[in-house]
PDB file of C-alpha atoms in Angstrom:
ATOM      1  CA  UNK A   8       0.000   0.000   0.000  1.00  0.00           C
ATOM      2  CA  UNK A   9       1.158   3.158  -0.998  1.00  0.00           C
ATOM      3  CA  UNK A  10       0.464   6.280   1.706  1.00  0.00           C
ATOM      4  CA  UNK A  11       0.577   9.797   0.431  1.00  0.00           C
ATOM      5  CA  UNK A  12       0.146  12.737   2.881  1.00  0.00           C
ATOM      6  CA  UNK A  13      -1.540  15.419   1.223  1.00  0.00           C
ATOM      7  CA  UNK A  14      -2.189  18.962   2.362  1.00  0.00           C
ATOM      8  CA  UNK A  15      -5.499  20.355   2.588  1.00  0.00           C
ATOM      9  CA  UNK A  16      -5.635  24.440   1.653  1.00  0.00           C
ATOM     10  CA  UNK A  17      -6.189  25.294   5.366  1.00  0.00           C
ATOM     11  CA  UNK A  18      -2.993  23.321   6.362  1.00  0.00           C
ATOM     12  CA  UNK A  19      -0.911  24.931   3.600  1.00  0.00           C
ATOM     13  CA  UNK A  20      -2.193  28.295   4.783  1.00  0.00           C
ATOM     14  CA  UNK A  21       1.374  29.082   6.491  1.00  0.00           C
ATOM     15  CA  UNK A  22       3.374  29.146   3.326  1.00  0.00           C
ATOM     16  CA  UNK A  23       0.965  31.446   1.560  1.00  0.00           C
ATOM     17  CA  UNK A  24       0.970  34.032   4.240  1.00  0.00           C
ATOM     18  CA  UNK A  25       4.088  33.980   5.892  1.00  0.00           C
ATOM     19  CA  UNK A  26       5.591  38.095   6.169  1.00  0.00           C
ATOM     20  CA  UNK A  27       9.181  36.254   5.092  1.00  0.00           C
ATOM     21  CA  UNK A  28       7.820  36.319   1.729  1.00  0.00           C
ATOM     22  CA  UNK A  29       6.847  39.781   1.065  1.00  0.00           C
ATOM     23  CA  UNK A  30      10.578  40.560  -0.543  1.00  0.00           C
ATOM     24  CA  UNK A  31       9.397  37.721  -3.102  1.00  0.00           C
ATOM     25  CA  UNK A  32       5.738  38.810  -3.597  1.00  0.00           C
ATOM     26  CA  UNK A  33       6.950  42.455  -3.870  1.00  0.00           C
ATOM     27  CA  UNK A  34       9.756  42.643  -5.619  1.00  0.00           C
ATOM     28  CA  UNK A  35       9.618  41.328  -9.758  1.00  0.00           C
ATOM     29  CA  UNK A  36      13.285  39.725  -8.740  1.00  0.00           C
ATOM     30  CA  UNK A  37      11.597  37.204  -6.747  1.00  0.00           C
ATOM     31  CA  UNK A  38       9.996  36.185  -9.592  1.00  0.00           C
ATOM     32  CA  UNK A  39      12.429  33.494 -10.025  1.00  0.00           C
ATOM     33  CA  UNK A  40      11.772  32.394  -6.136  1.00  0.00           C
ATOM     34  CA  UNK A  41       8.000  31.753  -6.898  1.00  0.00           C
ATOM     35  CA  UNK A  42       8.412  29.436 -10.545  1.00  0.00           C
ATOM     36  CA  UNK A  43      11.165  27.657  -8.894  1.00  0.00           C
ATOM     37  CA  UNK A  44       9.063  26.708  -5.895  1.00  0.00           C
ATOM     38  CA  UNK A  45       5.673  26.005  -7.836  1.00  0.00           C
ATOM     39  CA  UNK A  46       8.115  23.811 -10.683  1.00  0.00           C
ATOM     40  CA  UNK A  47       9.787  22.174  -7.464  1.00  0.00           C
ATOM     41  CA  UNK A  48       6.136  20.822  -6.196  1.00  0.00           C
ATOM     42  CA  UNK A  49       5.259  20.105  -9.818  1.00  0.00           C
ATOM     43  CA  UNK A  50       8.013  18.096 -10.189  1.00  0.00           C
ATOM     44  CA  UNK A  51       7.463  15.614  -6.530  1.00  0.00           C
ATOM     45  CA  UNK A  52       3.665  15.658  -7.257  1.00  0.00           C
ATOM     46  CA  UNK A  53       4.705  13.310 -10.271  1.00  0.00           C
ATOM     47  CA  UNK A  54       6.714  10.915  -8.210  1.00  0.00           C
ATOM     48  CA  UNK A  55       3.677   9.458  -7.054  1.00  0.00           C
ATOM     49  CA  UNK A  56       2.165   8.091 -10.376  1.00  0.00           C
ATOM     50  CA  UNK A  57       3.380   4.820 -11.458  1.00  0.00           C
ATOM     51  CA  UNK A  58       3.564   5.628 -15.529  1.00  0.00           C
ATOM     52  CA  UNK A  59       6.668   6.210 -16.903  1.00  0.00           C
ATOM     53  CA  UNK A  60       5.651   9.411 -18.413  1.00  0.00           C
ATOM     54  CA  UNK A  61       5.193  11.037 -15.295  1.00  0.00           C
ATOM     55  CA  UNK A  62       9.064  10.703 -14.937  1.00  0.00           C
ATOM     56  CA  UNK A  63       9.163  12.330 -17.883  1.00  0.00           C
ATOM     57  CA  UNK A  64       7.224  15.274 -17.085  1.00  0.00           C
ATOM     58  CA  UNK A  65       8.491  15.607 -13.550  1.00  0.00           C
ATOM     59  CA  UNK A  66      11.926  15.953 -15.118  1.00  0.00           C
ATOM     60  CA  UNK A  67      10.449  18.559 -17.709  1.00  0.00           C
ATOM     61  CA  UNK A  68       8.521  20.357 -14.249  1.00  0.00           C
ATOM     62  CA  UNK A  69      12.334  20.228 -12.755  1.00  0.00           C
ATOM     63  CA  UNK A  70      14.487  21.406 -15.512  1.00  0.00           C
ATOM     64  CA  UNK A  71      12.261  24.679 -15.701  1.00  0.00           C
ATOM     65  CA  UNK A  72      12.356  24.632 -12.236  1.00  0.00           C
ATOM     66  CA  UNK A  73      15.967  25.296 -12.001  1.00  0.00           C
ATOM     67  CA  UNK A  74      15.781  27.345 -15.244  1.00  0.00           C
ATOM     68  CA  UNK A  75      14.298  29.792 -12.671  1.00  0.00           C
ATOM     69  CA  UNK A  76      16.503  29.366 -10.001  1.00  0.00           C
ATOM     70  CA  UNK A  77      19.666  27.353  -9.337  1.00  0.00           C
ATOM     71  CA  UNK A  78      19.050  26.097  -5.653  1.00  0.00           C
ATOM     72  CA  UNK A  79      16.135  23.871  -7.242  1.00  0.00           C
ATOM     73  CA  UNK A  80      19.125  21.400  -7.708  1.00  0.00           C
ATOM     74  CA  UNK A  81      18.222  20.401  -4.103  1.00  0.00           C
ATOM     75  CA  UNK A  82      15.877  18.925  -5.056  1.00  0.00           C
ATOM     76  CA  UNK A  83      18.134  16.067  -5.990  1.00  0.00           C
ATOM     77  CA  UNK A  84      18.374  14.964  -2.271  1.00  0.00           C
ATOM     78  CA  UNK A  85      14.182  15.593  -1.681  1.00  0.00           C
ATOM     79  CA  UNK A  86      13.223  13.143  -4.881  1.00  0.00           C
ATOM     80  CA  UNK A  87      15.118  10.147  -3.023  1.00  0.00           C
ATOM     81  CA  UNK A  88      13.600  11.328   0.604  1.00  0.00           C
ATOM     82  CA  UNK A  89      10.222  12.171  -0.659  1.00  0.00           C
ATOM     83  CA  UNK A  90      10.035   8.460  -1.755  1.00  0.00           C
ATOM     84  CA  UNK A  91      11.428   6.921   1.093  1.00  0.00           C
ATOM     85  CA  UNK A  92       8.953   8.580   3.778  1.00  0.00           C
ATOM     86  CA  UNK A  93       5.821   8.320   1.812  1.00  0.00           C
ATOM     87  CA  UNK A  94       5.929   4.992  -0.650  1.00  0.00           C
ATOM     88  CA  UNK A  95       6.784   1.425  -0.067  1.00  0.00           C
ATOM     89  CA  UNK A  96       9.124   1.349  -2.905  1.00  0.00           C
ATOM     90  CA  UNK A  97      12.041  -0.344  -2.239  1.00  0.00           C
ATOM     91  CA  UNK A  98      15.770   1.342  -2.286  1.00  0.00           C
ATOM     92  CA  UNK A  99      15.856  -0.081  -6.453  1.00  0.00           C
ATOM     93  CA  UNK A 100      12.907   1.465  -6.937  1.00  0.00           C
ATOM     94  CA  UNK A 101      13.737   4.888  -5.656  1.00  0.00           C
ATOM     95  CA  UNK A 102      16.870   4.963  -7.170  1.00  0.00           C
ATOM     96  CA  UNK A 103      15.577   4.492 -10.514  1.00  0.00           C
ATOM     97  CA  UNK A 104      12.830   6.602  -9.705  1.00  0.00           C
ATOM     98  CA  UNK A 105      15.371   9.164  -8.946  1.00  0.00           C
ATOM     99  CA  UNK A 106      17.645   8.560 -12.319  1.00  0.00           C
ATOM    100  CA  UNK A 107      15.555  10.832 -14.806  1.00  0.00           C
ATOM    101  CA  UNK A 108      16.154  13.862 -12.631  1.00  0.00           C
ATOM    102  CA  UNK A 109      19.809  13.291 -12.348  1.00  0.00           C
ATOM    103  CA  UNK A 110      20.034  13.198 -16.092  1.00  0.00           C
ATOM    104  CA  UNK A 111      18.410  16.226 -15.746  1.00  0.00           C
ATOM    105  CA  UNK A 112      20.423  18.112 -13.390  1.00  0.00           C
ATOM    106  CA  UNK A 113      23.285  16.870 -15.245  1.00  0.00           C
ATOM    107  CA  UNK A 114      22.049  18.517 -18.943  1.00  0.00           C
ATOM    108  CA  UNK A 115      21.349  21.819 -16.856  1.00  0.00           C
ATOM    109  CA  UNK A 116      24.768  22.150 -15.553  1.00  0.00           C
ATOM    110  CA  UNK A 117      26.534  21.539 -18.652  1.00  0.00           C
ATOM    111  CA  UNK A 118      24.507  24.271 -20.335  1.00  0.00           C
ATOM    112  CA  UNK A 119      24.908  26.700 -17.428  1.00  0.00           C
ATOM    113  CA  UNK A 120      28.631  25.955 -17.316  1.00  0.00           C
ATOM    114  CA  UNK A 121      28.833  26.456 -21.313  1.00  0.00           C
ATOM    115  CA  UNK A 122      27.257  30.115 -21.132  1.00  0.00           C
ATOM    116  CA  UNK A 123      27.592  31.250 -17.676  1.00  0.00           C
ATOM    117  CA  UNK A 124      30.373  29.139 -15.899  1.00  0.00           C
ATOM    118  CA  UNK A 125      29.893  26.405 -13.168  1.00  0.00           C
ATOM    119  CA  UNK A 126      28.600  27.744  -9.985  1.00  0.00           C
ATOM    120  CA  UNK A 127      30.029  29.624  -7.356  1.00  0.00           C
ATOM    121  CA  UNK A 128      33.525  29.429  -9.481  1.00  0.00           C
ATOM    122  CA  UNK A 129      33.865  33.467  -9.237  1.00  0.00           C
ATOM    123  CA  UNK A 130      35.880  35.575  -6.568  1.00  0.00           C
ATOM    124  CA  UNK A 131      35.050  38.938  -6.014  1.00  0.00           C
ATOM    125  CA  UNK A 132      37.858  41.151  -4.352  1.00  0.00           C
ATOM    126  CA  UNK A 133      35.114  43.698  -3.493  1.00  0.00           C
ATOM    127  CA  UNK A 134      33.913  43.973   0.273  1.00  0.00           C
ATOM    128  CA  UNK A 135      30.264  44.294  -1.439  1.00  0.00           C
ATOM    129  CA  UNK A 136      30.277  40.890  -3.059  1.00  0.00           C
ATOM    130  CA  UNK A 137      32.371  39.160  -1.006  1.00  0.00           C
ATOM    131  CA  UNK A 138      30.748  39.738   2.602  1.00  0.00           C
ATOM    132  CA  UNK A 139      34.153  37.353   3.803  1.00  0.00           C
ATOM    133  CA  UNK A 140      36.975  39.373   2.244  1.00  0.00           C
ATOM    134  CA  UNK A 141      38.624  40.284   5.168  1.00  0.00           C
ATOM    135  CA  UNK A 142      37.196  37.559   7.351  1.00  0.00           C
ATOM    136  CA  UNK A 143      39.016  34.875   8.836  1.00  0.00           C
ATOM    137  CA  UNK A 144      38.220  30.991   8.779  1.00  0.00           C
ATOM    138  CA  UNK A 145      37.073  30.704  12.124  1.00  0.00           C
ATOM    139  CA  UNK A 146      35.154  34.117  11.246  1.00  0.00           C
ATOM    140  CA  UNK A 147      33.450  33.249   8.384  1.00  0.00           C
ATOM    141  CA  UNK A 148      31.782  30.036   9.696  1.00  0.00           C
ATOM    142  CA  UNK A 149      30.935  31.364  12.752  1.00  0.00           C
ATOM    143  CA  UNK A 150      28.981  34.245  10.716  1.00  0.00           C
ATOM    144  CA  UNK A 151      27.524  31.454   8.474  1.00  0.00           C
ATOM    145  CA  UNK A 152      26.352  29.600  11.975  1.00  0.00           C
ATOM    146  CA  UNK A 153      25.048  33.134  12.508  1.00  0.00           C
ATOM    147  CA  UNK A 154      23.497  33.731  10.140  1.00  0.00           C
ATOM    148  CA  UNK A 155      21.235  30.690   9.603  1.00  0.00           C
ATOM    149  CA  UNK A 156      20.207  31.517  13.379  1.00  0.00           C
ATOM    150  CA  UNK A 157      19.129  34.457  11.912  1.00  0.00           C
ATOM    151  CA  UNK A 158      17.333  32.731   9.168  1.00  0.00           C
ATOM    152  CA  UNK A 159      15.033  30.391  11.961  1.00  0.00           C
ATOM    153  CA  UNK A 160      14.725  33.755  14.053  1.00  0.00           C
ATOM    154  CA  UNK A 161      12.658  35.534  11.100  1.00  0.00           C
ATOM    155  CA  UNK A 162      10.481  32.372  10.361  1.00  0.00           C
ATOM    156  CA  UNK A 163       9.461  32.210  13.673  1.00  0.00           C
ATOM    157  CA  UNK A 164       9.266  35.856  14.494  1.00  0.00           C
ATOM    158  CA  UNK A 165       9.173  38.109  10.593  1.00  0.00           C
ATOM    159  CA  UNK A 166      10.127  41.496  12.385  1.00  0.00           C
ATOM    160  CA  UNK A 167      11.849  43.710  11.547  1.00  0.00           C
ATOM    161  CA  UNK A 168      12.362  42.746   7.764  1.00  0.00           C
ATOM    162  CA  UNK A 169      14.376  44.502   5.324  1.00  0.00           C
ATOM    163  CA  UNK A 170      14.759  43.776   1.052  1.00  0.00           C
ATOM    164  CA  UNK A 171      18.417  44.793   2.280  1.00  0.00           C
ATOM    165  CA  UNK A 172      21.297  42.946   4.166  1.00  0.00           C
ATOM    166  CA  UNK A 173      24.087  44.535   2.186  1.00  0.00           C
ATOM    167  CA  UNK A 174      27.522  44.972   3.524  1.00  0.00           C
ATOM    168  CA  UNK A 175      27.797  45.306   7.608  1.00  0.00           C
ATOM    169  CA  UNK A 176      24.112  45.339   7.897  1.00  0.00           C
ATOM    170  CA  UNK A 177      24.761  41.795   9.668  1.00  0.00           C
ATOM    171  CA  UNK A 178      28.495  42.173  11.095  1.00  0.00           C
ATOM    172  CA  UNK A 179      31.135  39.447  10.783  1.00  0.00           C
ATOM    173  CA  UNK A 180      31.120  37.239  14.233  1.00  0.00           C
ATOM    174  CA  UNK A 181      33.081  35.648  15.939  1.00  0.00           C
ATOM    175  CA  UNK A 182      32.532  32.041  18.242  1.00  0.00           C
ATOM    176  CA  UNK A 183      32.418  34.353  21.220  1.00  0.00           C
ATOM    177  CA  UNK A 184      29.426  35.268  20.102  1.00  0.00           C
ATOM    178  CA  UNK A 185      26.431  34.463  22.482  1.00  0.00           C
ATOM    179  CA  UNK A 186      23.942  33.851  19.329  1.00  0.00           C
ATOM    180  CA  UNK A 187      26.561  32.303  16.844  1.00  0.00           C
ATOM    181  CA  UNK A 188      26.705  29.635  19.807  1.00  0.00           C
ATOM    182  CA  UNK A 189      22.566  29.221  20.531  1.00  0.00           C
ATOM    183  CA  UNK A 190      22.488  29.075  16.502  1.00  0.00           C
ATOM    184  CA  UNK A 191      24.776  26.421  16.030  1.00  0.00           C
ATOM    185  CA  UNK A 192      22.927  24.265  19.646  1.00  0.00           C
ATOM    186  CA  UNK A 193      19.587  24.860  17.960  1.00  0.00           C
ATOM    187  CA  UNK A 194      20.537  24.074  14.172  1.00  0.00           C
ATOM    188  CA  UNK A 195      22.479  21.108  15.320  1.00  0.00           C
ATOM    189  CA  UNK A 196      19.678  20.034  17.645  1.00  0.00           C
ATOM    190  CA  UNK A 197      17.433  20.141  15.176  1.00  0.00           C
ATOM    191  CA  UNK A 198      19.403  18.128  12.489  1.00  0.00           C
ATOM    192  CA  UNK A 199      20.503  15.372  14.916  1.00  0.00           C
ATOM    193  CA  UNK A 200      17.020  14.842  15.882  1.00  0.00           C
ATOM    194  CA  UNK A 201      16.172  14.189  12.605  1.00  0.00           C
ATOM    195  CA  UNK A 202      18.849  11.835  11.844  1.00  0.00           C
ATOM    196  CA  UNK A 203      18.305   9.931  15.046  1.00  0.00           C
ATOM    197  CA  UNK A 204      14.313   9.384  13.864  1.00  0.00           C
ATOM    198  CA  UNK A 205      14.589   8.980  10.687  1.00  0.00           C
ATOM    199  CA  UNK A 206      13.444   5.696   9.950  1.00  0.00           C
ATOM    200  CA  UNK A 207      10.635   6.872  11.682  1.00  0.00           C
ATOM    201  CA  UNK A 208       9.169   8.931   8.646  1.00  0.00           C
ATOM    202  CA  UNK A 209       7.409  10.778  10.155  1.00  0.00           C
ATOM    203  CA  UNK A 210       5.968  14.132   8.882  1.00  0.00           C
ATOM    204  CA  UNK A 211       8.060  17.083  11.010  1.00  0.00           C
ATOM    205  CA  UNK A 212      11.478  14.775  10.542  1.00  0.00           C
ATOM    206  CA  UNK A 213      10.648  14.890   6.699  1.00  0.00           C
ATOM    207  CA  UNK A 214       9.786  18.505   7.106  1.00  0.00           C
ATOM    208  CA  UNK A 215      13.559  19.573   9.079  1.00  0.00           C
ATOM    209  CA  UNK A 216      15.368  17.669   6.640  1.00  0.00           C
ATOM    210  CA  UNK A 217      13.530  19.377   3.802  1.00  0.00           C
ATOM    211  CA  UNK A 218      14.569  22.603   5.307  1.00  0.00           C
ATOM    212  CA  UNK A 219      18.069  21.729   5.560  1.00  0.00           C
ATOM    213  CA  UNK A 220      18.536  19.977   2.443  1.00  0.00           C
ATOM    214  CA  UNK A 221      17.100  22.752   0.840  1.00  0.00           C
ATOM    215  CA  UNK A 222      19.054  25.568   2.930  1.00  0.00           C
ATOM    216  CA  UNK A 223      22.422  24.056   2.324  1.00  0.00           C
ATOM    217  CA  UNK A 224      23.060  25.591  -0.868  1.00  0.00           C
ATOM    218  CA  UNK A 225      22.274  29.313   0.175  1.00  0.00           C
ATOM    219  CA  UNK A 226      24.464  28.943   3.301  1.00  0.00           C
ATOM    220  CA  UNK A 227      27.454  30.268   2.270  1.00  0.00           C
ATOM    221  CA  UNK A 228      29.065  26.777   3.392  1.00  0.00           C
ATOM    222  CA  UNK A 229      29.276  25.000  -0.265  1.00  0.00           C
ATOM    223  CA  UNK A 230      30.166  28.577  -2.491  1.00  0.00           C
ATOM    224  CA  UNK A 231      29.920  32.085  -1.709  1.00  0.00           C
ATOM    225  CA  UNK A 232      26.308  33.997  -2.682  1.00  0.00           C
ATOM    226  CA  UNK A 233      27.911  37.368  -2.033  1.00  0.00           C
ATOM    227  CA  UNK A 234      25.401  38.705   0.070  1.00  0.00           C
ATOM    228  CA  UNK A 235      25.135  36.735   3.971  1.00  0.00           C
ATOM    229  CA  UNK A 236      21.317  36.741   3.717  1.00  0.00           C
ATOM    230  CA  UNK A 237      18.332  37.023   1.772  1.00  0.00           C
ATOM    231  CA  UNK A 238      14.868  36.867   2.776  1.00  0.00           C
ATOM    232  CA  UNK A 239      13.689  36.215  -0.793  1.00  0.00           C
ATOM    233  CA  UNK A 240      16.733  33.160  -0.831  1.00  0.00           C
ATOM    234  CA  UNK A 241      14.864  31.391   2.295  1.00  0.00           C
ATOM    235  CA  UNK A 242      11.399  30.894  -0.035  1.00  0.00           C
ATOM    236  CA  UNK A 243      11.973  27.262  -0.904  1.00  0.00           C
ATOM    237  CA  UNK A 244      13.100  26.303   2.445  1.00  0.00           C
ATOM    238  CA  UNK A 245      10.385  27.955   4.305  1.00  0.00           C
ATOM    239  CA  UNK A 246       8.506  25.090   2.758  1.00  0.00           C
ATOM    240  CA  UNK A 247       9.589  22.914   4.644  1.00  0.00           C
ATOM    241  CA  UNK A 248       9.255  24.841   8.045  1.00  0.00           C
ATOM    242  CA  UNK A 249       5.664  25.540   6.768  1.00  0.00           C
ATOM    243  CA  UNK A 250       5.434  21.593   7.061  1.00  0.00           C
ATOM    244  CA  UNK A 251       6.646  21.061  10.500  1.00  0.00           C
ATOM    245  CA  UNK A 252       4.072  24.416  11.848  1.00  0.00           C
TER     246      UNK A 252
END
């Protein structure tokens, strides 16, 4: 038997009317936030039909999904997890399930490295695209640590926002830092409870690792965005906090 969760309008309420998202609604940039998150649930909505040519169109729904923004290649990671918490279909099953949308990611980094070069491969020696210039090692991470703090701060509590975190608007830290060190308890706390219960499957552990799966790539840890945070870059990831609430 197959069991698919499915969210009623009331219960998906959150992630239409969080304040978080009012850079994204607002602004015409965030365009690229909203098709990348409706292409993103396009694209897992299809894992749950058995034809083949829903593979096909889920890999069509996640190629213009990252078309409109890069950190859909997440998603990667969410097809395999999706599968395992809410089908019976066995670790073949997923991976092959899984395959199409590799392929896929694969084609759309070959085309963006052809015209626009891989990602994160540029260095910016200016203090307004590089926020970690003149930061040190043990700097920048604890900033990073920091900052995703931050991040969990404004989904639980949206005030004050700003469409602007440009340079020293959030200062580099430092692991003396009283909320660099609750950050990295929480964020930690969080992750290794979901680890611990995952084979569990239940609904908030799919929900935290959604979050983080989906957060890692505008972290700063894996390349650097240039800016330390965005509240437009958290839209995908709010998703899954809008699952655990």
């Amino acid at each position: 038997t197959t069991e698919i969760y499915t969210l009623s309008l009331h219960d998906a309420l959150p992630i239409f009317i969080h304040p978080i998202h009012t850079e994204v609604v607002a602004n015409i940039k965030g365009r690229d936030e909203i098709l990348g998150l409706l292409f993103s649930i396009l694209a897992l909505h299809t894992l749950f039909y058995k034809r083949a040519m829903y593979l096909v169109l889920g890999s069509v729904f996640f190629i213009l999904g990252l078309f409109s923004k890069e950190n859909v290649i997440t998603l990667l990671a969410i097809f395999p997890l999706t599968l395992y918490f809410f089908t019976g279909n066995s670790l073949k099953k997923i991976i092959l399930k899984t395959l199409p949308f590799v392929i896929t990611a694969v084609v759309f980094i070959i085309i963006r490295t052809k015209y626009v070069g891989f990602i994160g491969d540029r260095v910016s020696g200016d203090i307004l695209d590089n926020p970690f210039l003149y930061a040190s090692f043990a700097e920048k991470y604890a900033t990073i640590v920091y900052v995703a703090g931050k991040y969990l701060s404004l989904l639980f509590f949206p005030y004050p926002l700003s469409f602007d975190y440009a340079y020293n608007q959030i200062p580099i830290v430092n692991w003396s830092n009283t909320m660099t060190v609750l950050s990295f308890l929480i964020n930690a706390g969080l992750l290794i409870y979901a680890l611990i219960n995952f084979r569990k499957k239940g609904i908030i552990i799919y929900g935290i690792l959604f979050y983080f799966i989906t957060y890692s790539i505008i972290s700063n840890v894996f390349f650097n965005l240039g800016l330390l945070l965005g509240e437009r870059l958290i839209y995908l990831s709010s998703l899954g906090f809008c699952i655990v609430i």
